[in-house]
mmCIF file of C-alpha atoms and ligand atoms in Angstrom:
data_model
loop_
_atom_site.group_PDB
_atom_site.id
_atom_site.type_symbol
_atom_site.label_atom_id
_atom_site.label_comp_id
_atom_site.label_asym_id
_atom_site.label_seq_id
_atom_site.Cartn_x
_atom_site.Cartn_y
_atom_site.Cartn_z
ATOM 1 C CA MET A 1479 -2.711 -63.802 89.228
ATOM 2 C CA ILE A 1480 -6.562 -65.110 88.689
ATOM 3 C CA HIS A 1481 -9.215 -63.234 87.012
ATOM 4 C CA GLU A 1482 -12.174 -63.368 89.378
ATOM 5 C CA ASN A 1483 -14.683 -61.557 86.936
ATOM 6 C CA CYS A 1484 -15.759 -63.083 83.525
ATOM 7 C CA PRO A 1485 -14.193 -61.025 80.639
ATOM 8 C CA ASN A 1486 -17.327 -61.634 78.609
ATOM 9 C CA CYS A 1487 -20.079 -60.295 81.001
ATOM 10 C CA GLY A 1488 -18.405 -59.103 84.155
ATOM 11 C CA SER A 1489 -19.960 -62.071 86.437
ATOM 12 C CA THR A 1490 -17.813 -63.414 89.391
ATOM 13 C CA LYS A 1491 -19.744 -66.909 89.364
ATOM 14 C CA ILE A 1492 -16.689 -68.362 87.754
ATOM 15 C CA GLU A 1493 -15.762 -72.322 88.273
ATOM 16 C CA GLY A 1494 -12.276 -73.523 87.222
ATOM 17 C CA PHE A 1495 -12.496 -77.011 85.631
ATOM 18 C CA PHE A 1496 -9.369 -77.868 83.951
ATOM 19 C CA LYS A 1497 -5.825 -77.166 84.278
ATOM 20 C CA ILE A 1498 -2.641 -77.535 82.272
ATOM 21 C CA LYS A 1499 0.720 -77.296 84.111
ATOM 22 C CA ASN A 1500 3.692 -75.413 82.311
ATOM 23 C CA ALA A 1501 2.331 -74.674 78.899
ATOM 24 C CA PRO A 1502 4.645 -72.756 76.603
ATOM 25 C CA ILE A 1503 3.209 -69.139 76.373
ATOM 26 C CA PHE A 1504 3.947 -68.994 72.590
ATOM 27 C CA SER A 1505 2.923 -71.665 70.035
ATOM 28 C CA LEU A 1506 3.053 -69.675 66.784
ATOM 29 C CA VAL A 1507 6.361 -67.608 66.948
ATOM 30 C CA THR A 1508 9.118 -68.587 64.752
ATOM 31 C CA VAL A 1509 12.037 -70.030 66.645
ATOM 32 C CA LYS A 1510 15.307 -70.650 64.893
ATOM 33 C CA SER A 1511 17.256 -72.656 67.369
ATOM 34 C CA GLN A 1512 16.538 -75.697 69.697
ATOM 35 C CA GLN A 1513 17.731 -73.743 72.693
ATOM 36 C CA GLU A 1514 15.861 -70.689 72.112
ATOM 37 C CA ALA A 1515 12.654 -73.079 71.644
ATOM 38 C CA LEU A 1516 13.432 -74.763 75.010
ATOM 39 C CA ASN A 1517 13.868 -71.235 76.780
ATOM 40 C CA VAL A 1518 10.126 -70.086 75.800
ATOM 41 C CA PRO A 1519 8.544 -69.230 79.143
ATOM 42 C CA ARG A 1520 5.880 -71.385 80.361
ATOM 43 C CA LYS A 1521 2.840 -70.588 82.592
ATOM 44 C CA ASP A 1522 -0.329 -72.359 83.731
ATOM 45 C CA ILE A 1523 -3.479 -72.488 82.255
ATOM 46 C CA GLU A 1524 -6.844 -72.885 84.276
ATOM 47 C CA LEU A 1525 -9.989 -73.069 82.234
ATOM 48 C CA GLY A 1526 -13.010 -71.267 84.064
ATOM 49 C CA PHE A 1527 -16.588 -71.663 83.309
ATOM 50 C CA CYS A 1528 -18.922 -68.729 83.706
ATOM 51 C CA HIS A 1529 -22.151 -69.735 85.265
ATOM 52 C CA SER A 1530 -23.810 -66.384 83.892
ATOM 53 C CA CYS A 1531 -22.923 -66.388 80.268
ATOM 54 C CA GLY A 1532 -21.566 -69.707 79.549
ATOM 55 C CA PHE A 1533 -18.117 -68.562 78.518
ATOM 56 C CA VAL A 1534 -14.868 -70.398 78.930
ATOM 57 C CA PHE A 1535 -11.449 -68.683 79.537
ATOM 58 C CA ASN A 1536 -8.116 -68.996 80.774
ATOM 59 C CA ARG A 1537 -8.572 -67.436 84.516
ATOM 60 C CA LEU A 1538 -4.582 -67.564 84.857
ATOM 61 C CA PHE A 1539 -3.869 -65.540 81.533
ATOM 62 C CA ASP A 1540 -1.166 -62.967 81.842
ATOM 63 C CA THR A 1541 -2.668 -59.946 80.195
ATOM 64 C CA SER A 1542 0.712 -58.219 80.366
ATOM 65 C CA ILE A 1543 2.335 -60.262 77.699
ATOM 66 C CA ASP A 1544 2.197 -58.635 74.249
ATOM 67 C CA PHE A 1545 1.024 -61.194 71.796
ATOM 68 C CA PHE A 1546 -0.213 -59.102 69.028
ATOM 69 C CA THR A 1547 2.918 -56.952 67.778
ATOM 70 C CA MET A 1548 5.434 -59.770 67.334
ATOM 71 C CA GLY A 1549 5.627 -61.705 64.196
ATOM 72 C CA TYR A 1550 4.253 -65.188 63.854
ATOM 73 C CA GLU A 1551 3.493 -67.967 61.264
ATOM 74 C CA ASP A 1552 -0.184 -68.523 61.155
ATOM 75 C CA GLN A 1553 -0.874 -69.083 57.380
ATOM 76 C CA GLN A 1554 -2.936 -71.968 56.776
ATOM 77 C CA GLY A 1555 -3.030 -71.099 53.177
ATOM 78 C CA PHE A 1556 -1.094 -73.937 51.874
ATOM 79 C CA SER A 1557 -3.543 -76.744 52.259
ATOM 80 C CA THR A 1558 -5.907 -77.467 49.386
ATOM 81 C CA THR A 1559 -8.821 -78.480 51.967
ATOM 82 C CA PHE A 1560 -8.328 -75.149 53.872
ATOM 83 C CA MET A 1561 -8.305 -73.115 50.473
ATOM 84 C CA LYS A 1562 -11.520 -74.673 49.398
ATOM 85 C CA TYR A 1563 -13.078 -73.547 52.603
ATOM 86 C CA LEU A 1564 -11.848 -70.318 52.781
ATOM 87 C CA LYS A 1565 -12.958 -69.397 49.043
ATOM 88 C CA LYS A 1566 -16.369 -70.982 49.769
ATOM 89 C CA ILE A 1567 -17.166 -68.700 52.697
ATOM 90 C CA SER A 1568 -15.956 -65.755 51.015
ATOM 91 C CA GLU A 1569 -17.908 -66.348 47.985
ATOM 92 C CA ASP A 1570 -21.035 -66.862 50.007
ATOM 93 C CA LEU A 1571 -20.568 -63.767 52.394
ATOM 94 C CA ILE A 1572 -19.784 -61.519 48.735
ATOM 95 C CA GLN A 1573 -23.281 -63.215 47.651
ATOM 96 C CA LYS A 1574 -25.142 -62.977 50.589
ATOM 97 C CA TYR A 1575 -24.672 -59.385 51.590
ATOM 98 C CA ASP A 1576 -24.153 -58.157 47.819
ATOM 99 C CA LEU A 1577 -20.333 -57.098 48.589
ATOM 100 C CA LYS A 1578 -19.180 -56.969 44.692
ATOM 101 C CA GLY A 1579 -17.120 -53.942 44.347
ATOM 102 C CA LYS A 1580 -17.363 -52.641 47.715
ATOM 103 C CA THR A 1581 -14.642 -51.936 50.492
ATOM 104 C CA LEU A 1582 -14.055 -54.513 52.964
ATOM 105 C CA LEU A 1583 -12.149 -54.289 56.085
ATOM 106 C CA GLU A 1584 -10.281 -56.818 58.182
ATOM 107 C CA ILE A 1585 -9.542 -56.575 61.886
ATOM 108 C CA GLY A 1586 -6.515 -58.776 62.944
ATOM 109 C CA CYS A 1587 -5.522 -59.350 59.466
ATOM 110 C CA GLY A 1588 -2.109 -60.945 60.088
ATOM 111 C CA LYS A 1589 -0.158 -61.024 56.766
ATOM 112 C CA GLY A 1590 -3.342 -60.282 54.879
ATOM 113 C CA ASP A 1591 -3.739 -63.186 52.945
ATOM 114 C CA PHE A 1592 -7.415 -63.643 53.621
ATOM 115 C CA ILE A 1593 -8.310 -59.834 52.817
ATOM 116 C CA ASN A 1594 -6.425 -60.160 49.815
ATOM 117 C CA LEU A 1595 -8.426 -63.476 48.742
ATOM 118 C CA LEU A 1596 -11.890 -61.571 49.692
ATOM 119 C CA VAL A 1597 -10.778 -58.455 47.522
ATOM 120 C CA GLU A 1598 -9.801 -60.744 44.468
ATOM 121 C CA LEU A 1599 -13.247 -62.094 44.682
ATOM 122 C CA ASN A 1600 -15.298 -59.192 45.228
ATOM 123 C CA GLU A 1601 -13.217 -57.060 42.851
ATOM 124 C CA GLY A 1602 -13.284 -53.954 45.337
ATOM 125 C CA LYS A 1603 -11.115 -52.544 47.737
ATOM 126 C CA GLY A 1604 -9.685 -53.775 51.026
ATOM 127 C CA ILE A 1605 -8.414 -52.425 54.462
ATOM 128 C CA GLY A 1606 -6.464 -54.715 56.899
ATOM 129 C CA ILE A 1607 -5.718 -53.545 60.368
ATOM 130 C CA ASP A 1608 -3.051 -55.532 62.639
ATOM 131 C CA PRO A 1609 -0.119 -54.333 64.575
ATOM 132 C CA ALA A 1610 1.797 -57.714 63.240
ATOM 133 C CA TYR A 1611 1.273 -56.866 59.510
ATOM 134 C CA GLU A 1612 4.577 -56.985 57.715
ATOM 135 C CA GLU A 1613 5.116 -54.157 55.344
ATOM 136 C CA GLY A 1614 5.325 -55.398 51.782
ATOM 137 C CA ARG A 1615 3.882 -58.695 52.428
ATOM 138 C CA GLN A 1616 0.873 -57.928 49.863
ATOM 139 C CA ASN A 1617 1.453 -56.033 46.795
ATOM 140 C CA ASN A 1618 -2.224 -55.635 45.825
ATOM 141 C CA PRO A 1619 -3.071 -52.092 44.997
ATOM 142 C CA ASN A 1620 -6.413 -52.385 45.849
ATOM 143 C CA LEU A 1621 -5.379 -53.158 49.591
ATOM 144 C CA THR A 1622 -4.450 -50.379 52.337
ATOM 145 C CA PHE A 1623 -2.869 -51.624 55.758
ATOM 146 C CA TYR A 1624 -2.648 -50.168 59.043
ATOM 147 C CA LYS A 1625 -0.234 -51.397 61.310
ATOM 148 C CA GLU A 1626 -2.025 -50.810 64.639
ATOM 149 C CA PHE A 1627 -4.393 -52.160 66.742
ATOM 150 C CA TYR A 1628 -8.255 -51.344 66.078
ATOM 151 C CA LYS A 1629 -9.386 -48.036 67.566
ATOM 152 C CA THR A 1630 -12.303 -45.806 67.618
ATOM 153 C CA ASP A 1631 -11.145 -43.684 64.456
ATOM 154 C CA HIS A 1632 -11.247 -46.662 62.284
ATOM 155 C CA GLY A 1633 -14.913 -46.619 62.512
ATOM 156 C CA LYS A 1634 -14.792 -44.014 60.225
ATOM 157 C CA LEU A 1635 -13.249 -45.772 57.536
ATOM 158 C CA PRO A 1636 -15.242 -46.281 54.306
ATOM 159 C CA ALA A 1637 -15.987 -50.086 54.910
ATOM 160 C CA ASP A 1638 -19.140 -51.847 53.980
ATOM 161 C CA PHE A 1639 -17.948 -55.198 55.669
ATOM 162 C CA ILE A 1640 -15.934 -55.740 58.753
ATOM 163 C CA CYS A 1641 -14.448 -59.206 59.403
ATOM 164 C CA CYS A 1642 -12.362 -60.612 62.008
ATOM 165 C CA ARG A 1643 -11.231 -64.268 61.634
ATOM 166 C CA HIS A 1644 -9.417 -66.183 64.510
ATOM 167 C CA THR A 1645 -8.564 -63.156 66.658
ATOM 168 C CA LEU A 1646 -11.379 -63.065 69.327
ATOM 169 C CA GLU A 1647 -9.765 -66.248 70.605
ATOM 170 C CA HIS A 1648 -6.698 -64.221 71.449
ATOM 171 C CA ILE A 1649 -8.329 -61.240 73.279
ATOM 172 C CA HIS A 1650 -8.780 -61.407 76.914
ATOM 173 C CA GLY A 1651 -11.355 -58.457 77.318
ATOM 174 C CA THR A 1652 -13.969 -59.798 74.786
ATOM 175 C CA GLN A 1653 -16.625 -57.531 76.148
ATOM 176 C CA ALA A 1654 -14.496 -54.430 75.838
ATOM 177 C CA PHE A 1655 -13.327 -55.324 72.350
ATOM 178 C CA LEU A 1656 -16.991 -55.897 70.905
ATOM 179 C CA GLN A 1657 -17.829 -52.752 72.598
ATOM 180 C CA LEU A 1658 -14.879 -50.968 71.077
ATOM 181 C CA ILE A 1659 -16.098 -51.977 67.665
ATOM 182 C CA ARG A 1660 -19.675 -51.255 68.254
ATOM 183 C CA ASP A 1661 -18.769 -47.712 69.806
ATOM 184 C CA SER A 1662 -16.738 -46.958 66.861
ATOM 185 C CA LEU A 1663 -19.425 -47.604 64.492
ATOM 186 C CA GLY A 1664 -21.938 -45.124 65.906
ATOM 187 C CA ASN A 1665 -25.248 -45.201 64.149
ATOM 188 C CA GLN A 1666 -23.724 -46.967 61.140
ATOM 189 C CA THR A 1667 -26.386 -49.557 61.014
ATOM 190 C CA ASN A 1668 -25.659 -50.688 57.591
ATOM 191 C CA LYS A 1669 -22.463 -52.244 58.115
ATOM 192 C CA ILE A 1670 -22.214 -56.138 58.112
ATOM 193 C CA ILE A 1671 -19.742 -57.461 60.804
ATOM 194 C CA PHE A 1672 -18.263 -61.256 60.294
ATOM 195 C CA PHE A 1673 -16.431 -63.085 62.850
ATOM 196 C CA GLU A 1674 -14.904 -66.482 63.079
ATOM 197 C CA ILE A 1675 -13.282 -68.351 65.819
ATOM 198 C CA PRO A 1676 -12.907 -71.892 66.954
ATOM 199 C CA GLN A 1677 -15.611 -73.145 69.015
ATOM 200 C CA ILE A 1678 -15.436 -74.685 72.434
ATOM 201 C CA THR A 1679 -18.626 -77.186 72.406
ATOM 202 C CA ARG A 1680 -16.594 -79.533 70.441
ATOM 203 C CA ILE A 1681 -13.770 -79.230 72.555
ATOM 204 C CA LEU A 1682 -15.528 -80.272 75.777
ATOM 205 C CA GLU A 1683 -17.261 -82.910 73.892
ATOM 206 C CA VAL A 1684 -14.352 -84.885 72.295
ATOM 207 C CA GLN A 1685 -11.972 -83.725 75.002
ATOM 208 C CA ALA A 1686 -10.064 -81.917 72.268
ATOM 209 C CA PHE A 1687 -7.142 -81.266 74.694
ATOM 210 C CA TRP A 1688 -4.560 -80.185 71.895
ATOM 211 C CA ASP A 1689 -7.015 -77.256 71.082
ATOM 212 C CA ILE A 1690 -6.219 -75.785 74.438
ATOM 213 C CA TYR A 1691 -2.998 -73.607 74.610
ATOM 214 C CA TYR A 1692 -1.584 -70.519 76.084
ATOM 215 C CA GLU A 1693 -2.308 -67.916 73.166
ATOM 216 C CA HIS A 1694 -6.062 -69.138 73.407
ATOM 217 C CA CYS A 1695 -7.473 -67.353 76.395
ATOM 218 C CA SER A 1696 -11.073 -67.130 75.262
ATOM 219 C CA TYR A 1697 -13.196 -70.276 74.188
ATOM 220 C CA PHE A 1698 -16.621 -69.542 72.816
ATOM 221 C CA SER A 1699 -19.832 -71.599 71.995
ATOM 222 C CA ALA A 1700 -22.559 -70.530 70.165
ATOM 223 C CA GLY A 1701 -24.579 -69.089 73.058
ATOM 224 C CA SER A 1702 -21.819 -67.354 74.902
ATOM 225 C CA LEU A 1703 -20.726 -65.576 71.567
ATOM 226 C CA ALA A 1704 -24.531 -64.643 70.851
ATOM 227 C CA ARG A 1705 -24.725 -63.365 74.140
ATOM 228 C CA LEU A 1706 -21.756 -61.335 73.949
ATOM 229 C CA PHE A 1707 -22.970 -59.644 70.639
ATOM 230 C CA ARG A 1708 -26.371 -58.919 71.791
ATOM 231 C CA SER A 1709 -25.215 -57.388 75.112
ATOM 232 C CA THR A 1710 -22.448 -55.009 73.177
ATOM 233 C CA GLY A 1711 -24.837 -53.602 70.777
ATOM 234 C CA TYR A 1712 -25.326 -55.725 67.704
ATOM 235 C CA GLU A 1713 -28.438 -57.749 66.044
ATOM 236 C CA ILE A 1714 -27.305 -60.987 64.859
ATOM 237 C CA LEU A 1715 -28.329 -62.099 61.476
ATOM 238 C CA ASP A 1716 -26.732 -65.539 61.247
ATOM 239 C CA LEU A 1717 -24.914 -67.879 63.615
ATOM 240 C CA ARG A 1718 -23.395 -71.393 62.451
ATOM 241 C CA LEU A 1719 -20.704 -73.805 62.525
ATOM 242 C CA ASP A 1720 -18.472 -74.848 59.632
ATOM 243 C CA TYR A 1721 -15.501 -76.563 58.824
ATOM 244 C CA ASN A 1722 -16.289 -79.975 60.296
ATOM 245 C CA ASP A 1723 -17.909 -78.016 63.207
ATOM 246 C CA GLN A 1724 -14.419 -76.815 64.564
ATOM 247 C CA TYR A 1725 -15.434 -73.140 63.738
ATOM 248 C CA LEU A 1726 -18.125 -70.816 64.880
ATOM 249 C CA LEU A 1727 -19.540 -68.027 62.294
ATOM 250 C CA ILE A 1728 -21.142 -65.158 63.326
ATOM 251 C CA GLU A 1729 -22.655 -62.248 61.054
ATOM 252 C CA ALA A 1730 -24.058 -59.332 62.680
ATOM 253 C CA ARG A 1731 -25.083 -55.610 62.216
ATOM 254 C CA PRO A 1732 -24.955 -52.739 64.845
ATOM 255 C CA ALA A 1733 -28.233 -52.298 66.385
ATOM 256 C CA LEU A 1734 -29.694 -48.961 67.822
ATOM 257 C CA THR A 1735 -31.883 -50.857 70.567
ATOM 258 C CA LYS A 1736 -31.239 -54.198 72.231
ATOM 259 C CA SER A 1737 -31.767 -56.932 70.074
ATOM 260 C CA THR A 1738 -33.401 -60.168 71.418
ATOM 261 C CA ARG A 1739 -33.008 -62.307 68.111
ATOM 262 C CA GLY A 1740 -32.005 -65.669 69.021
ATOM 263 C CA PHE A 1741 -30.797 -68.564 66.939
ATOM 264 C CA PRO A 1742 -31.349 -72.638 67.383
ATOM 265 C CA ILE A 1743 -27.896 -73.547 67.514
ATOM 266 C CA GLU A 1744 -27.405 -71.343 70.879
ATOM 267 C CA GLU A 1745 -27.071 -73.677 73.704
ATOM 268 C CA SER A 1746 -28.265 -72.817 77.278
ATOM 269 C CA ILE A 1747 -25.832 -72.290 80.091
ATOM 270 C CA GLU A 1748 -27.365 -75.499 81.712
ATOM 271 C CA GLU A 1749 -26.685 -77.496 78.686
ATOM 272 C CA GLN A 1750 -22.959 -75.912 78.582
ATOM 273 C CA LYS A 1751 -22.510 -76.880 82.335
ATOM 274 C CA LYS A 1752 -23.465 -80.529 81.687
ATOM 275 C CA ARG A 1753 -20.625 -80.443 78.961
ATOM 276 C CA VAL A 1754 -18.086 -79.071 81.151
ATOM 277 C CA ASP A 1755 -18.866 -81.564 84.003
ATOM 278 C CA ASN A 1756 -18.679 -84.575 81.499
ATOM 279 C CA PHE A 1757 -15.542 -83.133 80.132
ATOM 280 C CA LYS A 1758 -13.890 -83.256 83.921
ATOM 281 C CA ILE A 1759 -14.239 -86.804 83.896
ATOM 282 C CA LYS A 1760 -13.757 -87.896 80.450
ATOM 283 C CA ILE A 1761 -10.516 -85.723 80.008
ATOM 284 C CA ARG A 1762 -8.464 -87.774 82.362
ATOM 285 C CA GLU A 1763 -9.360 -91.060 80.335
ATOM 286 C CA GLN A 1764 -8.384 -89.532 77.372
ATOM 287 C CA LEU A 1765 -4.876 -88.259 78.262
ATOM 288 C CA GLU A 1766 -4.384 -91.841 79.792
ATOM 289 C CA ASP A 1767 -5.346 -93.471 76.590
ATOM 290 C CA TRP A 1768 -2.949 -91.111 74.729
ATOM 291 C CA ARG A 1769 -0.232 -91.596 77.315
ATOM 292 C CA LYS A 1770 -0.605 -95.581 76.916
ATOM 293 C CA ASN A 1771 -0.542 -95.552 72.997
ATOM 294 C CA LEU A 1772 2.486 -93.324 73.026
ATOM 295 C CA THR A 1773 4.434 -95.331 75.443
ATOM 296 C CA ALA A 1774 3.719 -98.388 73.466
ATOM 297 C CA LEU A 1775 5.077 -96.925 70.574
ATOM 298 C CA LYS A 1776 8.115 -95.778 72.136
ATOM 299 C CA ALA A 1777 8.633 -99.369 73.751
ATOM 300 C CA LYS A 1778 8.454 -101.075 70.197
ATOM 301 C CA GLY A 1779 11.001 -98.242 69.111
ATOM 302 C CA LYS A 1780 8.611 -96.810 66.407
ATOM 303 C CA LYS A 1781 9.733 -93.649 64.513
ATOM 304 C CA THR A 1782 6.634 -91.281 65.256
ATOM 305 C CA VAL A 1783 6.287 -87.858 63.721
ATOM 306 C CA VAL A 1784 3.497 -85.486 64.143
ATOM 307 C CA TRP A 1785 1.742 -83.991 61.268
ATOM 308 C CA GLY A 1786 0.531 -80.460 61.554
ATOM 309 C CA GLY A 1787 2.539 -77.598 63.144
ATOM 310 C CA GLY A 1788 1.401 -74.677 64.989
ATOM 311 C CA SER A 1789 -0.630 -74.491 68.195
ATOM 312 C CA LYS A 1790 -2.240 -77.654 67.947
ATOM 313 C CA SER A 1791 0.881 -79.613 68.131
ATOM 314 C CA VAL A 1792 2.280 -77.583 71.026
ATOM 315 C CA GLY A 1793 -1.098 -78.197 72.645
ATOM 316 C CA PHE A 1794 -0.689 -82.045 72.058
ATOM 317 C CA LEU A 1795 3.049 -82.371 72.667
ATOM 318 C CA THR A 1796 3.037 -80.199 76.192
ATOM 319 C CA ASN A 1797 1.047 -83.101 77.926
ATOM 320 C CA PHE A 1798 3.471 -85.699 76.995
ATOM 321 C CA ALA A 1799 6.887 -83.981 76.314
ATOM 322 C CA ASP A 1800 8.412 -85.930 79.236
ATOM 323 C CA LEU A 1801 7.982 -89.430 77.070
ATOM 324 C CA ASP A 1802 10.313 -87.875 74.632
ATOM 325 C CA LEU A 1803 8.976 -89.690 71.762
ATOM 326 C CA ILE A 1804 8.538 -87.555 68.688
ATOM 327 C CA GLU A 1805 11.597 -86.258 66.946
ATOM 328 C CA PHE A 1806 10.031 -83.937 64.220
ATOM 329 C CA VAL A 1807 6.841 -82.275 63.227
ATOM 330 C CA VAL A 1808 5.569 -81.906 59.629
ATOM 331 C CA ASP A 1809 4.198 -78.758 58.173
ATOM 332 C CA ILE A 1810 3.675 -77.915 54.772
ATOM 333 C CA ASN A 1811 4.135 -74.243 55.350
ATOM 334 C CA PRO A 1812 7.597 -73.912 53.819
ATOM 335 C CA HIS A 1813 8.000 -70.692 56.243
ATOM 336 C CA MET A 1814 8.187 -72.953 59.143
ATOM 337 C CA GLU A 1815 11.016 -75.414 57.718
ATOM 338 C CA ASN A 1816 13.942 -75.759 60.119
ATOM 339 C CA ASN A 1817 12.276 -73.917 62.883
ATOM 340 C CA TYR A 1818 11.850 -75.325 66.249
ATOM 341 C CA ILE A 1819 8.743 -75.881 68.197
ATOM 342 C CA PRO A 1820 8.351 -73.472 71.104
ATOM 343 C CA GLY A 1821 8.670 -75.075 74.424
ATOM 344 C CA ILE A 1822 9.201 -78.441 72.877
ATOM 345 C CA GLY A 1823 12.535 -78.074 70.910
ATOM 346 C CA LYS A 1824 11.658 -80.562 68.088
ATOM 347 C CA LYS A 1825 12.279 -79.300 64.704
ATOM 348 C CA TYR A 1826 9.683 -78.595 61.699
ATOM 349 C CA VAL A 1827 10.217 -80.478 58.638
ATOM 350 C CA GLN A 1828 8.608 -80.537 55.000
ATOM 351 C CA PRO A 1829 6.484 -83.729 54.135
ATOM 352 C CA GLY A 1830 9.365 -84.655 51.648
ATOM 353 C CA PHE A 1831 11.537 -85.361 54.579
ATOM 354 C CA LEU A 1832 9.672 -88.471 55.463
ATOM 355 C CA LYS A 1833 10.511 -90.137 51.990
ATOM 356 C CA ASP A 1834 14.077 -91.070 53.731
ATOM 357 C CA TYR A 1835 12.934 -90.796 57.341
ATOM 358 C CA LYS A 1836 10.275 -93.257 56.786
ATOM 359 C CA PRO A 1837 8.253 -93.036 60.074
ATOM 360 C CA GLU A 1838 6.301 -95.929 61.206
ATOM 361 C CA ALA A 1839 3.541 -93.806 62.873
ATOM 362 C CA VAL A 1840 2.055 -90.571 62.172
ATOM 363 C CA ILE A 1841 -0.225 -88.496 64.428
ATOM 364 C CA ILE A 1842 -2.065 -86.116 62.450
ATOM 365 C CA MET A 1843 -3.118 -83.103 64.553
ATOM 366 C CA ASN A 1844 -6.325 -82.321 62.465
ATOM 367 C CA GLY A 1845 -8.561 -85.265 61.434
ATOM 368 C CA ILE A 1846 -9.998 -83.235 58.423
ATOM 369 C CA TYR A 1847 -6.610 -83.492 56.666
ATOM 370 C CA LYS A 1848 -6.464 -87.250 57.141
ATOM 371 C CA ASP A 1849 -7.250 -88.121 53.623
ATOM 372 C CA GLU A 1850 -4.941 -85.450 52.117
ATOM 373 C CA ILE A 1851 -2.149 -86.521 54.321
ATOM 374 C CA THR A 1852 -2.522 -90.294 53.849
ATOM 375 C CA LYS A 1853 -2.417 -89.676 50.050
ATOM 376 C CA THR A 1854 0.786 -87.745 50.181
ATOM 377 C CA LEU A 1855 2.536 -90.164 52.404
ATOM 378 C CA HIS A 1856 1.265 -93.118 50.137
ATOM 379 C CA GLU A 1857 2.575 -91.248 46.997
ATOM 380 C CA MET A 1858 6.140 -91.063 48.542
ATOM 381 C CA ASP A 1859 5.792 -94.817 49.482
ATOM 382 C CA VAL A 1860 5.783 -94.484 52.983
ATOM 383 C CA PHE A 1861 2.973 -96.337 54.803
ATOM 384 C CA PRO A 1862 2.967 -95.824 58.553
ATOM 385 C CA GLU A 1863 0.290 -96.690 61.140
ATOM 386 C CA ILE A 1864 -1.907 -93.438 60.938
ATOM 387 C CA TYR A 1865 -3.511 -91.823 64.040
ATOM 388 C CA ALA A 1866 -5.732 -88.720 63.628
ATOM 389 C CA LEU A 1867 -7.023 -86.437 66.172
HETATM 390 ZN ZN1 ZN B 2396 -19.841 -64.542 81.674
#
C-alpha cells in the first residue's frame, strides 16, 4: 500500500526520499516480556516529500492499525527540564490569551497530565478527550474526560481554548483532522487553538534519523503547518519554535474568510526541497559514522547503555539492532521499569541500576538532557564516555 496523494493538501506531486526497512510498528506500548517485544510486527517506512505544500509523511503508513485506543506510556513529566518547559509554555498561554478561570480543552490528552497542569495554573476547568484515557488516572474535580475520538459534537463544549500537543504527528489524514475541528467550531471565532508537534526541519538538517519511527506518520515544518491551518479555515496568531528548536508551536483561531497572514519562520517549498536533497546525501554518512562508533565500542568490549526510552531509542536502535551491542535502556519513568523495548527486546532499567552495572559508554537520546544526566551519573560515581544525539 502506498499513499499516492498528500494527506495534507491532496497533491500527487510526491517524491519518496528515505526508506527504513523493518521498523517496529509500536514504540510506545508497554511490553512485559522479551518474546512479546521481539514479536512486535515490523513494517517499512518511506518518507515522501510533497512538492505542493512541503509536507513530509510516511507514504507506506498502514492506516488500518489502530494506534489510538491502546494504552501507552508517554509521560515525560519525570524530567525537571521538561516540567520547566511545560510550565513555562502553559503560563505564557494563560497570560497571553487571558485564560485565568476559563475552560480549557485538550484533544489527545493521553493520561491527562498536561490538562491537569494547565487547570492547576489557570484555576478554571478542563476537558480532556482521548480514546486511550485511563479512567481514574486524574482525580482533579475540575477535570472532565471523554474517552473517545474528537468529533463534531465536541465543538459545542464550553471551551475557550483548545490545545493538542504531540498528536498531529500520529495522524495520517492531517487535512481531514484540522477540517473536522474547524467544522465543529462553526462561527465561534473567539476560541484559541494551540498545537505543539515535533518539527521536521531540524530532523532534515542534522539527519536526526532517531526521530523517524513508525508511529509518527506526519512530519511538519513551519511552512507546511501554516499552509495546512490556512487552507482549513484558521487565522494564525503565532508560529514559533521552542524546546531547543525541536518543537513547533502554533496558535490560531477559526476564521470566517480565508486568512493570508503569514510568518517569517515559514520556509518556502523550494527551501525545504533543498533540505530534503541535502538530507539524502548526509544521512548515509551519519548512519555509517554511528555504525563505526558502535562497532568500535563492541570490539573493545565496552558496556554500553542508551539513556532515554520511548520512541527515540526505538528509532535509533532499529538501525543497529544487528550489532547487538546494547543490553539496557535507561529511563527515569518508573512505569517503564522492567518493560522491554518493542521490536528490540532489550530491557528498560531505572538510573539507579547503573550504580552497579557501571556502563563504560552512555548514549543519550536527547542532547537537551545531557547536563542533567551527566550530573546524575557522576553523583552515582559512574564516569562513562558520553555520546549525545
Ligand atoms: Zn501536500
